[in-house]
Amino acid sequence: MNLPKILEAKERTSKRVAILYDDYNNEGLSNFGRGKKYLILTYGCQMNEHDSEYISGIMEDIGYQKTDDMDDANVIIVNTCAIRENAHNKAEGMLGRIKHLKETKSDIIVIFCGCMAQEEKLVNKVKDYKWIDIICGTHNYHKIPEYLMERLNSDRVCEVYSIEGNVIENIPVKRDSKYTAWVNIQYGCDKFCTYCIVPYTRGKQRSRKSEDIVLEVRELYNNGYQEVTLLGQNVNAYGKDFDNGYDFADLLGEVSQTGIPRIRFVTSHPWDFTDKMIEVISKCDNIMPYIHLPIQSGSDRILKLMGRKYTTEEYLEIVRKLREKIPNVSITTDIIVGFPGESNEDFEKTLDVVNKVKYDLAYTFIFSPREGTPASKMEDTTSLEEKKERLAKLNELINKYAFEANKKMENKVYNVLILGKSDKDNKYMGYTENMKLVNVSCSEEYVGKIIPVKITGVKTWSLDGEVNE
Ligand code: 5AD
Ligand code: SF4
């Protein structure tokens, strides 16, 4: 049994990480799951969604088939998120349901993995839930075949590493979409913003080799993919762990050369956002005009307490350059309200910045103390009531600007990549280059294609459109 340790997870050394091309191993197990089914439940961010695509790839590589029906599953995998308390609560609620199911179907194998499995306090708690068969963390989910094997001869397997992490290549992947794909370019984070659990759950910031990334994108393009999203906690810090000066702007340039029609990337940090990056984005037509640039707070005092290492003025300067160089650019952000010590005046400064930037969209959160992070120990005197009021006020402003940004697109024509059926009355849904969701009146034949769409209706969260013949 290997349990997580928060103090070890925090350590950073200058040791180069290993890039492992043959660490995934299913030797002798390719028929292990034949005739059996797995169900995977995913909580959290795109990184987790993409990890689940790898876990699905692994399960199918050893013979299992996917199911969405819990009663039909022989293996249930819960891929958890630790970023805020409500992500925890959702996963814990699901664990309750699975426990219940296991009382009547004792032969189901339950795998608990993801970011919550990297948390010391949490694993100390769930390790006593005897009905969880396998616990593994973010650094070793590629070992699931071995753990399933081991489980045959033991009551349970619990293996979580609190390490800086490696780069593991050649894990099989089963992607959810045939048209858009996530591509990891970098794992982990070294920024240690004081509220954030990510550097503890995902290890040190480490980049994949550009050759491996470009190869993956090229293969996706050859297989008909229209869009890739380059994924990392801080994509613009890509390459900082190499010693050859190769950076994210260089990578973007190379990925652009593959010719894939659409390239996106998340998440950018204002700290490492270079002019060179803006230049490359503005020059390459297949790099989409959409930037997610988390500000977190509009108060320099709070930004300092958060350890964000930029001022609002520096942030606004990046926004100014983006808007100057990239026509039609959409800018979205993340904002935390109620960080410990945030006064009404600090909060008003956040509203000021929102009024200046006029975001296309923002993801807003109430501060959630995460065990082991510095902010969880900071004095916090603002009541939850007050925080909720601030959040409501902020959301109102965000929605106003989201609608205004959408309104500007009315009656104009945009290229939309149609992804599939929409929930809305017989329409198909897709995204514009600047990442606006559009429900389009069109037929099945357009799925997977980029087509010109005229915007006919505008809402806060989406647009309506029809094919512009
Ligand atoms: N409390 C509230 N929001 C948080 N985020 C990260 N950690 C916390 C926390 N402890 C938000 C940040 C980040 C987004 C992914 O989640 O805004 O950008
Ligand atoms: Fe968390 Fe900050 Fe790293 Fe983002 S940059 S993952 S908010 S520590």
PDB file of C-alpha atoms and ligand atoms in Angstrom, residues 45 82-85 194-198 233 267 292 294-296 308 333-337 339 363-370 373 375, ligand 1:
ATOM      1  CA  CYS A  45     -11.390  19.746 -16.016  1.00  0.00           C
ATOM      2  CA  ALA A  82      -9.993  18.027  -6.217  1.00  0.00           C
ATOM      3  CA  ILE A  83     -10.049  21.649  -7.334  1.00  0.00           C
ATOM      4  CA  ARG A  84     -12.979  22.768  -5.156  1.00  0.00           C
ATOM      5  CA  GLU A  85     -15.128  21.357  -2.387  1.00  0.00           C
ATOM      6  CA  THR A 194      -1.681  29.852  -2.866  1.00  0.00           C
ATOM      7  CA  TYR A 195      -5.258  28.581  -3.298  1.00  0.00           C
ATOM      8  CA  CYS A 196      -4.537  25.794  -5.748  1.00  0.00           C
ATOM      9  CA  ILE A 197      -4.201  22.056  -5.154  1.00  0.00           C
ATOM     10  CA  VAL A 198      -2.995  21.247  -8.690  1.00  0.00           C
ATOM     11  CA  GLN A 233      -1.988  23.820 -16.761  1.00  0.00           C
ATOM     12  CA  THR A 267      -4.839  27.260 -20.166  1.00  0.00           C
ATOM     13  CA  HIS A 292      -8.667  31.726 -21.974  1.00  0.00           C
ATOM     14  CA  PRO A 294      -7.527  33.533 -15.970  1.00  0.00           C
ATOM     15  CA  ILE A 295      -7.240  36.757 -13.991  1.00  0.00           C
ATOM     16  CA  GLN A 296      -8.591  35.380 -10.666  1.00  0.00           C
ATOM     17  CA  ARG A 308      -0.132  35.239  -9.098  1.00  0.00           C
ATOM     18  CA  THR A 333     -11.310  34.125 -17.842  1.00  0.00           C
ATOM     19  CA  ASP A 334     -11.565  32.504 -14.400  1.00  0.00           C
ATOM     20  CA  ILE A 335     -12.367  34.591 -11.320  1.00  0.00           C
ATOM     21  CA  ILE A 336     -12.376  33.608  -7.647  1.00  0.00           C
ATOM     22  CA  VAL A 337     -14.494  35.658  -5.233  1.00  0.00           C
ATOM     23  CA  PHE A 339     -10.419  34.826  -1.320  1.00  0.00           C
ATOM     24  CA  TYR A 363     -15.987  30.947 -15.073  1.00  0.00           C
ATOM     25  CA  THR A 364     -16.566  32.263 -11.584  1.00  0.00           C
ATOM     26  CA  PHE A 365     -16.015  30.490  -8.270  1.00  0.00           C
ATOM     27  CA  ILE A 366     -16.304  31.083  -4.563  1.00  0.00           C
ATOM     28  CA  PHE A 367     -12.965  30.450  -2.855  1.00  0.00           C
ATOM     29  CA  SER A 368     -12.780  26.895  -1.551  1.00  0.00           C
ATOM     30  CA  PRO A 369     -10.049  26.134   1.010  1.00  0.00           C
ATOM     31  CA  ARG A 370      -7.935  23.147  -0.082  1.00  0.00           C
ATOM     32  CA  THR A 373      -2.434  24.898   0.416  1.00  0.00           C
ATOM     33  CA  ALA A 375      -4.543  29.971   1.443  1.00  0.00           C
TER      34      ALA A 375
HETATM   35  N1  5AD B   1     -11.182  27.807  -4.799  1.00  0.00           N
HETATM   36  C1  5AD B   1     -11.938  28.349  -5.786  1.00  0.00           C
HETATM   37  N2  5AD B   1     -11.578  28.306  -7.077  1.00  0.00           N
HETATM   38  C2  5AD B   1     -10.407  27.704  -7.398  1.00  0.00           C
HETATM   39  N3  5AD B   1      -9.816  27.510  -8.570  1.00  0.00           N
HETATM   40  C3  5AD B   1      -8.658  26.835  -8.350  1.00  0.00           C
HETATM   41  N4  5AD B   1      -8.521  26.578  -7.036  1.00  0.00           N
HETATM   42  C4  5AD B   1      -9.599  27.109  -6.416  1.00  0.00           C
HETATM   43  C5  5AD B   1     -10.017  27.182  -5.075  1.00  0.00           C
HETATM   44  N5  5AD B   1      -9.289  26.668  -4.088  1.00  0.00           N
HETATM   45  C6  5AD B   1     -10.332  28.017  -9.841  1.00  0.00           C
HETATM   46  C7  5AD B   1      -9.367  29.016 -10.471  1.00  0.00           C
HETATM   47  C8  5AD B   1      -8.790  28.219 -11.605  1.00  0.00           C
HETATM   48  C9  5AD B   1      -9.938  27.329 -11.987  1.00  0.00           C
HETATM   49  C10 5AD B   1      -9.576  26.133 -12.802  1.00  0.00           C
HETATM   50  O1  5AD B   1     -10.481  26.937 -10.752  1.00  0.00           O
HETATM   51  O2  5AD B   1     -10.109  30.109 -10.940  1.00  0.00           O
HETATM   52  O3  5AD B   1      -8.363  29.029 -12.682  1.00  0.00           O
END
